[in-house]
Amino acid sequence: MNPVKKTETLLTGKKAHDKVKRGAQLLNSFSNLLPLLFLIVVFMPLMVLILDLGIQATGGLVNWQSWLESFYRRWVLLRNSINLAAGTAAAAMFIGLLAALRLWPINRKPWLYLRWLVLMFAVISPYMHALAWNTLFLMFRAILLPLGVELTPLGGWSGSWLVQTMAFLPLAVGLALLGLETVDPLLIEAGRMQHPDGKVTLKIALPLAAPAILAGFGFIFIFSLLDYSIPSLFGKNIYALEIFAEHSASGRAASAFLVALPLLLLSIVMVYFSQAPLREALVRPPFKVRPWNISPQWPVYLSILQKVALIILALHILVPLVGLSAATGSLSALGESVKLGRREIIFSLNVAVSTAIVAVPLAYPVASVLLNTKMRKGYWWILTALPLAVPAPLIGIGLILAWNRPLFGAIYGSAVMPILAALARFTPFAVIILLAQLKRIDPLLIEAAKILKRSKLSMLFKIHLPMLAPGMIAAFFFTFALTLGELGATLIVAPPGKATLTMRLYNLLHYGSTDLVAGLCLIIVFITALSASFVFVFLIIRESSRNQNNVRKF
Amino acid sequence: MDEYILDVREVKKNYGNIEAVKQASFALRANSRLIIKGPSGGGKTTLLRLLAGLEVPDEGQIYINGCLASSNDFTLAPNLRKMGFVFQSPALWPHLTVRSNILFGLGGLPKEKRQARLDELLEAIELPDYKDRYPDQLSGGEARRVALARSLAPEPPCMLMDEPLTSLDDSLKEKMLVLIGNEATRTGSALVYVTHDRQEASALGGAILNMKDGHLEQ
């Protein structure tokens, strides 16, 4: 080749190379910015509220005296809320742990995977449980009344405690099971050589799983503390509702934020102490061998307790189905519910699907940071878990404060608001699910692709995403289902003339007909169950095919 | 038959399509030693786990002291077999101190005897001042020695050891082999010892079997 031509060709090649390099650099800097986008979406409502309070305080517009006086009045409410949350978390974790102990030794496929199906029921909103339990209770009351037995109506603190415990039971089972799964099977086997299974469980398994189990208690405490739907339906006021009430009464975000502060601080403290043990349990890759290769022989008392716990868990699943079906009455009534709630169903599905679509890519960069960052990983973890401590109404109020401006009129009055609210609340769940999946990927496979020097984009589409697919699908489903049941923030930010299914339900629960409410609840349960089933079937098929040749060898 | 502490009859174990153990048969009397050698993946650990009751055989039977302990439809619980097991990794319970790890299997003894046994074993593994340490405060070699002491503590009639001295230096390895040998002789235990190391095999003495691709052969 002519030397001039050769040099030109080389230069052209170099230019092309530089172009690609610049593109890669651009992509790099863009991907570095993506975790910040997560922080903006998730923390913006809280930041705006803090800023607003600062402005109001420096302008002398905050009446601290009145706040202090009202705090003394609200102290009783806070104490009641803490008692209810602690009682709920303790009962749910106790029953959950017993049920989890029964599910833990299951090693046979597909039951090994199907155990986790219990988590699907965690996304059924607490107020649906309230309705179902109430319906069943009234039915029993009607049956027993002719026999001279008069049951007191389900309500008050005891009713709230019972229904909240049942509502959070699947989560408790899931978290306890997660904790038990963190125990190295070899440590169990070493114990089994010397002592009976009951003692091994009490002396080895439970102490080792304790941090994760206590963290589970912490999170159920927070969720119970922040949920006002059940107590309010049972005629009891709790602190979380005060935020909503204060905002409705005064119309001032700063006042509502001040009211929320004690609850927020308490939740933040709980999140801080609970997130560390749980994060280890959540992201730990599974052990190559399963514990309890030979089925455990539990002591009689433990075996009976476990069976009782499983019966309670079965009740948790059956009561909403039976209670809601009974309250709906007939198929035609269900059809009527669908017809009447058609607009709300479509709106809810739009919001839930849009949220899930946005949440997964928003969560992925943060999950990558948590996987790869050595420095400041703890801070990122706290930033990821912190949104779980923010009361839902506060997110709604913060969003209104941020977007209720002439410039953002198009956004403020649109369906984007409930989507932003759901993103702020549920994207952390998507992060955790994606991170758990990322941890399962063998780093060697990524190294191998890097050695082949594929471009970052090609790596993403050909290597990362296919391996991440189960986690992405699970994250999508969880965000979708949680958004479908979201109420606390949506109630505040829903655009005028639009309502989600949960909003319609909440209003009807207070004022409307029970059969219509139950029918709408059944629709949500049906949509959730259907989408969860697809996800589980997909995950099981994928996992089974992957493990076909992965035989346990010593 | 009754004089055998351990009697293994045509035991077979498959994992999917892989035959991990093929028709293994042998018998051990009290105070006898069996060394099992062979390449990795040959089925040695699976065989030990079958003996310990941590796996169920697909075929064959295992008798302990003349009583059926394992068949394809019956498994005696591991703790009822009264066997000591040293795993390939130390498997020390991280929430328990060295003292509690070693004493875990000595529930039935009076306090003074337990204390004496603890001191004796800690002396033997050359870690007399480590009682109150937790496993994460031990080196790999120290953890292995504590695991060995834990399995020797209850003086089991049969001891199963799966490459227990890997990663120890030669001088320490020699001392631990003496300890294992002495304990086995003193208590009259039968010993099944899995190793790659010729030196360990010859130091312990006893019958040597080779295990390759699931086959146990002389």
CSV table of C-alpha atoms in Angstrom, one decimal, chain A residues 273-444:
chain,number,residue,atom,x,y,z
A,273,PHE,CA,-30.2,-0.2,63.2
A,274,SER,CA,-32.2,-2.7,61.1
A,275,GLN,CA,-30.7,-2.2,57.7
A,276,ALA,CA,-27.2,-3.6,58.3
A,277,PRO,CA,-28.0,-7.1,59.4
A,278,LEU,CA,-30.8,-7.4,56.8
A,279,ARG,CA,-28.6,-6.2,54.0
A,280,GLU,CA,-26.2,-9.0,54.6
A,281,ALA,CA,-29.1,-11.5,54.5
A,282,LEU,CA,-30.6,-9.9,51.4
A,283,VAL,CA,-27.5,-9.9,49.2
A,284,ARG,CA,-25.6,-13.0,50.4
A,285,PRO,CA,-25.3,-15.4,47.5
A,286,PRO,CA,-27.0,-18.8,48.4
A,287,PHE,CA,-24.9,-21.6,49.9
A,288,LYS,CA,-23.9,-24.3,47.4
A,289,VAL,CA,-25.4,-26.9,49.7
A,290,ARG,CA,-28.8,-26.9,51.5
A,291,PRO,CA,-29.2,-27.3,55.3
A,292,TRP,CA,-31.2,-30.2,56.7
A,293,ASN,CA,-30.2,-32.7,54.0
A,294,ILE,CA,-32.0,-35.2,56.2
A,295,SER,CA,-35.3,-33.9,57.5
A,296,PRO,CA,-35.1,-32.5,61.0
A,297,GLN,CA,-36.8,-34.3,63.9
A,298,TRP,CA,-38.3,-31.4,65.9
A,299,PRO,CA,-39.3,-31.8,69.5
A,300,VAL,CA,-43.1,-32.3,69.8
A,301,TYR,CA,-43.7,-28.8,71.3
A,302,LEU,CA,-41.8,-27.1,68.5
A,303,SER,CA,-43.5,-29.2,65.8
A,304,ILE,CA,-47.0,-28.3,67.2
A,305,LEU,CA,-46.1,-24.6,67.4
A,306,GLN,CA,-44.8,-24.7,63.8
A,307,LYS,CA,-48.1,-26.4,62.6
A,308,VAL,CA,-50.2,-23.8,64.4
A,309,ALA,CA,-48.1,-21.0,62.8
A,310,LEU,CA,-48.7,-22.6,59.4
A,311,ILE,CA,-52.4,-22.8,60.0
A,312,ILE,CA,-52.3,-19.1,60.9
A,313,LEU,CA,-50.4,-18.4,57.7
A,314,ALA,CA,-53.0,-20.4,55.8
A,315,LEU,CA,-55.7,-18.3,57.5
A,316,HIS,CA,-53.9,-15.2,56.3
A,317,ILE,CA,-54.2,-16.4,52.8
A,318,LEU,CA,-57.7,-17.8,53.0
A,319,VAL,CA,-59.4,-15.1,55.0
A,320,PRO,CA,-58.9,-12.3,52.3
A,321,LEU,CA,-60.0,-14.7,49.6
A,322,VAL,CA,-63.0,-16.2,51.4
A,323,GLY,CA,-63.9,-12.9,53.3
A,324,LEU,CA,-63.7,-10.8,50.2
A,325,SER,CA,-65.6,-13.4,48.0
A,326,ALA,CA,-68.3,-13.6,50.7
A,327,ALA,CA,-68.6,-9.9,50.9
A,328,THR,CA,-68.7,-9.5,47.1
A,329,GLY,CA,-71.6,-11.9,47.1
A,330,SER,CA,-71.7,-13.2,43.5
A,331,LEU,CA,-70.0,-13.1,40.1
A,332,SER,CA,-72.4,-10.6,38.8
A,333,ALA,CA,-71.6,-8.4,41.8
A,334,LEU,CA,-68.0,-8.7,40.9
A,335,GLY,CA,-68.8,-7.8,37.3
A,336,GLU,CA,-70.6,-4.8,38.6
A,337,SER,CA,-67.6,-3.8,40.6
A,338,VAL,CA,-65.4,-4.1,37.6
A,339,LYS,CA,-67.8,-1.9,35.6
A,340,LEU,CA,-68.1,0.7,38.3
A,341,GLY,CA,-64.4,0.8,39.0
A,342,ARG,CA,-63.3,0.6,35.3
A,343,ARG,CA,-61.8,4.1,35.2
A,344,GLU,CA,-60.0,3.6,38.5
A,345,ILE,CA,-58.7,0.2,37.4
A,346,ILE,CA,-57.3,1.6,34.2
A,347,PHE,CA,-55.8,4.6,36.0
A,348,SER,CA,-54.2,2.3,38.7
A,349,LEU,CA,-52.8,-0.1,36.1
A,350,ASN,CA,-51.3,2.9,34.2
A,351,VAL,CA,-49.7,4.3,37.3
A,352,ALA,CA,-48.4,0.9,38.5
A,353,VAL,CA,-47.0,-0.2,35.2
A,354,SER,CA,-45.3,3.3,34.5
A,355,THR,CA,-43.8,3.3,38.0
A,356,ALA,CA,-42.4,-0.2,37.6
A,357,ILE,CA,-41.0,0.6,34.1
A,358,VAL,CA,-39.2,3.7,35.5
A,359,ALA,CA,-38.2,2.1,38.9
A,360,VAL,CA,-36.1,-0.7,37.4
A,361,PRO,CA,-33.7,1.4,35.3
A,362,LEU,CA,-33.6,3.9,38.1
A,363,ALA,CA,-32.6,1.3,40.6
A,364,TYR,CA,-30.0,-0.5,38.5
A,365,PRO,CA,-27.2,2.1,38.8
A,366,VAL,CA,-27.6,2.2,42.6
A,367,ALA,CA,-27.5,-1.6,42.8
A,368,SER,CA,-24.3,-1.5,40.7
A,369,VAL,CA,-22.8,1.1,43.1
A,370,LEU,CA,-23.7,-1.0,46.1
A,371,LEU,CA,-22.1,-4.0,44.4
A,372,ASN,CA,-18.9,-2.4,43.3
A,373,THR,CA,-18.2,0.5,45.6
A,374,LYS,CA,-15.7,-0.4,48.3
A,375,MET,CA,-15.7,3.1,49.9
A,376,ARG,CA,-18.8,4.6,51.5
A,377,LYS,CA,-20.8,1.5,50.8
A,378,GLY,CA,-22.5,2.0,54.2
A,379,TYR,CA,-23.7,5.5,53.3
A,380,TRP,CA,-25.2,4.2,50.1
A,381,TRP,CA,-26.9,1.5,52.0
A,382,ILE,CA,-28.4,4.0,54.5
A,383,LEU,CA,-29.5,6.2,51.6
A,384,THR,CA,-31.2,3.3,50.0
A,385,ALA,CA,-33.0,2.2,53.1
A,386,LEU,CA,-33.9,5.6,54.5
A,387,PRO,CA,-36.9,6.3,52.2
A,388,LEU,CA,-38.6,3.3,53.9
A,389,ALA,CA,-38.7,5.4,57.1
A,390,VAL,CA,-40.5,8.3,55.5
A,391,PRO,CA,-44.3,8.4,56.2
A,392,ALA,CA,-46.2,8.1,52.9
A,393,PRO,CA,-48.3,11.3,53.5
A,394,LEU,CA,-45.0,13.3,53.9
A,395,ILE,CA,-43.9,12.2,50.5
A,396,GLY,CA,-47.2,13.4,49.0
A,397,ILE,CA,-46.9,16.7,50.8
A,398,GLY,CA,-43.3,17.2,49.7
A,399,LEU,CA,-44.2,16.5,46.1
A,400,ILE,CA,-47.0,19.0,46.2
A,401,LEU,CA,-44.7,21.6,47.6
A,402,ALA,CA,-42.1,20.9,44.9
A,403,TRP,CA,-44.4,20.7,41.9
A,404,ASN,CA,-47.3,23.0,42.7
A,405,ARG,CA,-45.8,25.9,40.8
A,406,PRO,CA,-47.0,27.6,37.6
A,407,LEU,CA,-44.0,26.4,35.7
A,408,PHE,CA,-44.8,22.7,36.4
A,409,GLY,CA,-48.5,23.0,35.9
A,410,ALA,CA,-48.5,20.2,33.3
A,411,ILE,CA,-46.9,17.8,35.8
A,412,TYR,CA,-48.7,18.8,38.9
A,413,GLY,CA,-52.2,18.1,37.5
A,414,SER,CA,-51.2,14.9,35.8
A,415,ALA,CA,-50.8,11.2,36.5
A,416,VAL,CA,-47.0,11.9,36.9
A,417,MET,CA,-47.6,12.9,40.5
A,418,PRO,CA,-48.8,9.4,41.8
A,419,ILE,CA,-46.0,7.9,39.7
A,420,LEU,CA,-43.4,10.2,41.4
A,421,ALA,CA,-44.9,9.3,44.8
A,422,ALA,CA,-44.7,5.6,44.1
A,423,LEU,CA,-41.1,5.9,42.8
A,424,ALA,CA,-40.0,7.8,45.9
A,425,ARG,CA,-41.5,5.1,48.1
A,426,PHE,CA,-40.8,1.8,46.3
A,427,THR,CA,-37.6,2.3,44.2
A,428,PRO,CA,-35.5,1.2,47.2
A,429,PHE,CA,-37.2,-2.2,47.0
A,430,ALA,CA,-36.2,-2.5,43.4
A,431,VAL,CA,-32.6,-1.6,44.3
A,432,ILE,CA,-32.5,-4.4,46.9
A,433,ILE,CA,-34.0,-7.0,44.6
A,434,LEU,CA,-31.6,-6.1,41.8
A,435,LEU,CA,-28.6,-6.1,44.1
A,436,ALA,CA,-29.5,-9.6,45.4
A,437,GLN,CA,-29.6,-10.8,41.7
A,438,LEU,CA,-26.3,-9.0,40.9
A,439,LYS,CA,-24.7,-10.8,43.8
A,440,ARG,CA,-25.7,-14.1,42.4
A,441,ILE,CA,-23.8,-13.5,39.1
A,442,ASP,CA,-20.4,-15.0,39.1
A,443,PRO,CA,-17.9,-12.1,38.7
A,444,LEU,CA,-15.7,-14.4,36.5
